[in-house]
mmCIF file of C-alpha atoms and ligand atoms in Angstrom:
data_model
loop_
_atom_site.group_PDB
_atom_site.id
_atom_site.type_symbol
_atom_site.label_atom_id
_atom_site.label_comp_id
_atom_site.label_asym_id
_atom_site.label_seq_id
_atom_site.Cartn_x
_atom_site.Cartn_y
_atom_site.Cartn_z
ATOM 1 C CA UNK A 1 99.630 123.015 108.885
ATOM 2 C CA UNK A 2 101.035 119.638 109.710
ATOM 3 C CA UNK A 3 100.319 117.729 112.867
ATOM 4 C CA UNK A 4 100.569 114.116 111.792
ATOM 5 C CA UNK A 5 103.031 111.752 113.384
ATOM 6 C CA UNK A 6 105.949 110.372 111.342
ATOM 7 C CA UNK A 7 104.286 106.961 111.404
ATOM 8 C CA UNK A 8 101.035 108.228 109.926
ATOM 9 C CA UNK A 9 103.026 110.322 107.485
ATOM 10 C CA UNK A 10 104.945 107.389 106.136
ATOM 11 C CA UNK A 11 101.744 105.381 105.758
ATOM 12 C CA UNK A 12 100.194 108.281 103.903
ATOM 13 C CA UNK A 13 103.179 108.611 101.627
ATOM 14 C CA UNK A 14 102.961 104.931 100.828
ATOM 15 C CA UNK A 15 99.253 105.245 100.121
ATOM 16 C CA UNK A 16 99.780 108.145 97.754
ATOM 17 C CA UNK A 17 100.897 106.220 94.765
ATOM 18 C CA UNK A 18 97.989 107.544 92.780
ATOM 19 C CA UNK A 19 94.984 109.811 93.041
ATOM 20 C CA UNK A 20 91.461 108.610 92.459
ATOM 21 C CA UNK A 21 89.049 110.297 90.149
ATOM 22 C CA UNK A 22 85.816 108.633 91.277
ATOM 23 C CA UNK A 23 86.302 107.903 94.970
ATOM 24 C CA UNK A 24 82.595 108.354 95.817
ATOM 25 C CA UNK A 25 81.586 105.530 93.509
ATOM 26 C CA UNK A 26 84.171 103.164 94.962
ATOM 27 C CA UNK A 27 83.081 103.884 98.535
ATOM 28 C CA UNK A 28 79.368 103.716 97.766
ATOM 29 C CA UNK A 29 79.578 100.333 96.153
ATOM 30 C CA UNK A 30 81.778 99.071 98.989
ATOM 31 C CA UNK A 31 79.248 100.190 101.615
ATOM 32 C CA UNK A 32 76.412 98.797 99.575
ATOM 33 C CA UNK A 33 78.130 95.399 99.550
ATOM 34 C CA UNK A 34 78.500 95.630 103.338
ATOM 35 C CA UNK A 35 74.697 95.693 103.469
ATOM 36 C CA UNK A 36 74.179 99.232 104.796
ATOM 37 C CA UNK A 37 71.510 101.501 103.372
ATOM 38 C CA UNK A 38 72.313 105.111 102.792
ATOM 39 C CA UNK A 39 71.280 108.284 101.024
ATOM 40 C CA UNK A 40 73.554 110.360 98.837
ATOM 41 C CA UNK A 41 74.032 114.141 98.699
ATOM 42 C CA UNK A 42 71.010 114.961 100.888
ATOM 43 C CA UNK A 43 70.638 118.716 100.718
ATOM 44 C CA UNK A 44 68.814 118.951 104.057
ATOM 45 C CA UNK A 45 71.912 117.805 105.954
ATOM 46 C CA UNK A 46 74.652 120.397 106.606
ATOM 47 C CA UNK A 47 77.492 119.991 104.138
ATOM 48 C CA UNK A 48 75.388 117.769 101.845
ATOM 49 C CA UNK A 49 77.399 114.671 102.786
ATOM 50 C CA UNK A 50 78.403 112.221 100.091
ATOM 51 C CA UNK A 51 76.820 109.395 102.061
ATOM 52 C CA UNK A 52 74.304 109.766 104.888
ATOM 53 C CA UNK A 53 72.791 107.241 107.262
ATOM 54 C CA UNK A 54 69.789 109.229 108.426
ATOM 55 C CA UNK A 55 68.490 106.872 111.138
ATOM 56 C CA UNK A 56 71.924 106.580 112.720
ATOM 57 C CA UNK A 57 72.634 110.276 112.129
ATOM 58 C CA UNK A 58 75.985 109.454 110.576
ATOM 59 C CA UNK A 59 77.568 110.985 107.526
ATOM 60 C CA UNK A 60 80.564 110.136 105.392
ATOM 61 C CA UNK A 61 82.400 112.835 103.500
ATOM 62 C CA UNK A 62 84.783 111.831 100.765
ATOM 63 C CA UNK A 63 87.289 114.613 100.431
ATOM 64 C CA UNK A 64 89.220 115.321 97.298
ATOM 65 C CA UNK A 65 92.780 115.869 98.510
ATOM 66 C CA UNK A 66 93.269 118.837 96.239
ATOM 67 C CA UNK A 67 90.051 120.742 97.032
ATOM 68 C CA UNK A 68 90.372 120.212 100.748
ATOM 69 C CA UNK A 69 94.153 120.596 100.752
ATOM 70 C CA UNK A 70 95.023 117.339 102.435
ATOM 71 C CA UNK A 71 98.182 117.360 104.535
ATOM 72 C CA UNK A 72 101.378 118.527 102.817
ATOM 73 C CA UNK A 73 102.584 114.909 102.735
ATOM 74 C CA UNK A 74 99.792 114.020 100.332
ATOM 75 C CA UNK A 75 100.893 114.059 96.716
ATOM 76 C CA UNK A 76 97.311 114.595 95.509
ATOM 77 C CA UNK A 77 97.116 117.939 97.296
ATOM 78 C CA UNK A 78 100.030 119.830 95.819
ATOM 79 C CA UNK A 79 99.484 123.569 95.352
ATOM 80 C CA UNK A 80 99.274 124.897 91.827
ATOM 81 C CA UNK A 81 102.230 127.073 90.902
ATOM 82 C CA UNK A 82 100.190 129.639 88.971
ATOM 83 C CA UNK A 83 97.399 131.894 90.277
ATOM 84 C CA UNK A 84 98.530 131.310 93.831
ATOM 85 C CA UNK A 85 96.356 134.108 95.217
ATOM 86 C CA UNK A 86 93.263 132.671 93.623
ATOM 87 C CA UNK A 87 93.912 129.205 94.980
ATOM 88 C CA UNK A 88 94.828 130.321 98.424
ATOM 89 C CA UNK A 89 91.563 132.315 98.678
ATOM 90 C CA UNK A 90 89.607 129.368 97.393
ATOM 91 C CA UNK A 91 91.199 126.954 99.866
ATOM 92 C CA UNK A 92 90.657 129.353 102.760
ATOM 93 C CA UNK A 93 87.001 129.556 101.782
ATOM 94 C CA UNK A 94 86.672 125.758 101.595
ATOM 95 C CA UNK A 95 88.273 125.418 104.981
ATOM 96 C CA UNK A 96 85.960 127.987 106.591
ATOM 97 C CA UNK A 97 82.965 126.232 105.087
ATOM 98 C CA UNK A 98 84.190 122.885 106.478
ATOM 99 C CA UNK A 99 84.536 124.420 109.925
ATOM 100 C CA UNK A 100 80.955 125.766 109.742
ATOM 101 C CA UNK A 101 79.594 122.412 108.551
ATOM 102 C CA UNK A 102 81.430 120.606 111.316
ATOM 103 C CA UNK A 103 79.827 122.835 113.930
ATOM 104 C CA UNK A 104 76.324 122.522 112.462
ATOM 105 C CA UNK A 105 76.521 118.731 112.269
ATOM 106 C CA UNK A 106 77.828 118.455 115.802
ATOM 107 C CA UNK A 107 75.071 120.729 117.107
ATOM 108 C CA UNK A 108 72.483 118.507 115.406
ATOM 109 C CA UNK A 109 73.954 115.388 117.006
ATOM 110 C CA UNK A 110 75.451 113.926 113.860
ATOM 111 C CA UNK A 111 78.684 111.973 113.699
ATOM 112 C CA UNK A 112 80.818 111.950 110.618
ATOM 113 C CA UNK A 113 83.748 110.298 108.961
ATOM 114 C CA UNK A 114 86.185 111.780 106.500
ATOM 115 C CA UNK A 115 87.711 109.599 103.836
ATOM 116 C CA UNK A 116 90.449 111.167 101.753
ATOM 117 C CA UNK A 117 90.688 110.233 98.115
ATOM 118 C CA UNK A 118 94.290 109.047 98.523
ATOM 119 C CA UNK A 119 93.208 106.573 101.232
ATOM 120 C CA UNK A 120 91.454 104.564 98.562
ATOM 121 C CA UNK A 121 94.810 103.194 97.549
ATOM 122 C CA UNK A 122 94.402 100.863 100.498
ATOM 123 C CA UNK A 123 90.796 99.767 100.340
ATOM 124 C CA UNK A 124 91.129 97.412 103.330
ATOM 125 C CA UNK A 125 92.009 100.295 105.612
ATOM 126 C CA UNK A 126 89.055 102.278 104.272
ATOM 127 C CA UNK A 127 86.731 99.313 104.795
ATOM 128 C CA UNK A 128 87.882 98.940 108.406
ATOM 129 C CA UNK A 129 87.483 102.648 109.008
ATOM 130 C CA UNK A 130 83.929 102.623 107.665
ATOM 131 C CA UNK A 131 82.968 99.529 109.657
ATOM 132 C CA UNK A 132 84.407 100.986 112.837
ATOM 133 C CA UNK A 133 82.578 104.247 112.237
ATOM 134 C CA UNK A 134 79.228 102.580 111.571
ATOM 135 C CA UNK A 135 79.481 100.132 114.464
ATOM 136 C CA UNK A 136 80.817 102.502 117.081
ATOM 137 C CA UNK A 137 78.427 105.176 118.275
ATOM 138 C CA UNK A 138 81.007 107.358 119.942
ATOM 139 C CA UNK A 139 83.388 107.763 117.048
ATOM 140 C CA UNK A 140 83.494 110.888 114.942
ATOM 141 C CA UNK A 141 86.306 112.381 112.862
ATOM 142 C CA UNK A 142 87.072 115.997 112.292
ATOM 143 C CA UNK A 143 86.256 117.699 109.047
ATOM 144 C CA UNK A 144 89.067 120.087 109.653
ATOM 145 C CA UNK A 145 91.531 120.911 112.409
ATOM 146 C CA UNK A 146 90.567 124.250 113.858
HETATM 147 ZN ZN1 ZN B 1 95.416 112.871 100.280
#
């Protein structure tokens, strides 16, 4: 599935120079430096978000491009060539779980932001995204396109 515009695509391609192994740590320390307080991996919140702002009811999910099969333009998300059946089942399962989490969070009045691991190649864009998300009470992203 691919519904990004050519402009977004080319920005993504540019951002995909490398894949990050510890994106959560990078984002957490960035948010910490911004002065926000958060909780990590709270089990009581649907989807156990990587970062949760419980008073604001906002959650940030940092998605590994491979596990969540980021758009085909993302070089971190390429499909393995062996065991294709296994992987395609696994990815379908992940996607269904994301859809369920998205619905549960929305029903509970939470807003959420997805940050893809490949986006960390441009930390300024990520910082702006996070600031916009935390300062704007209407904004929410989609965990997955249904
Ligand atoms: Zn990606």
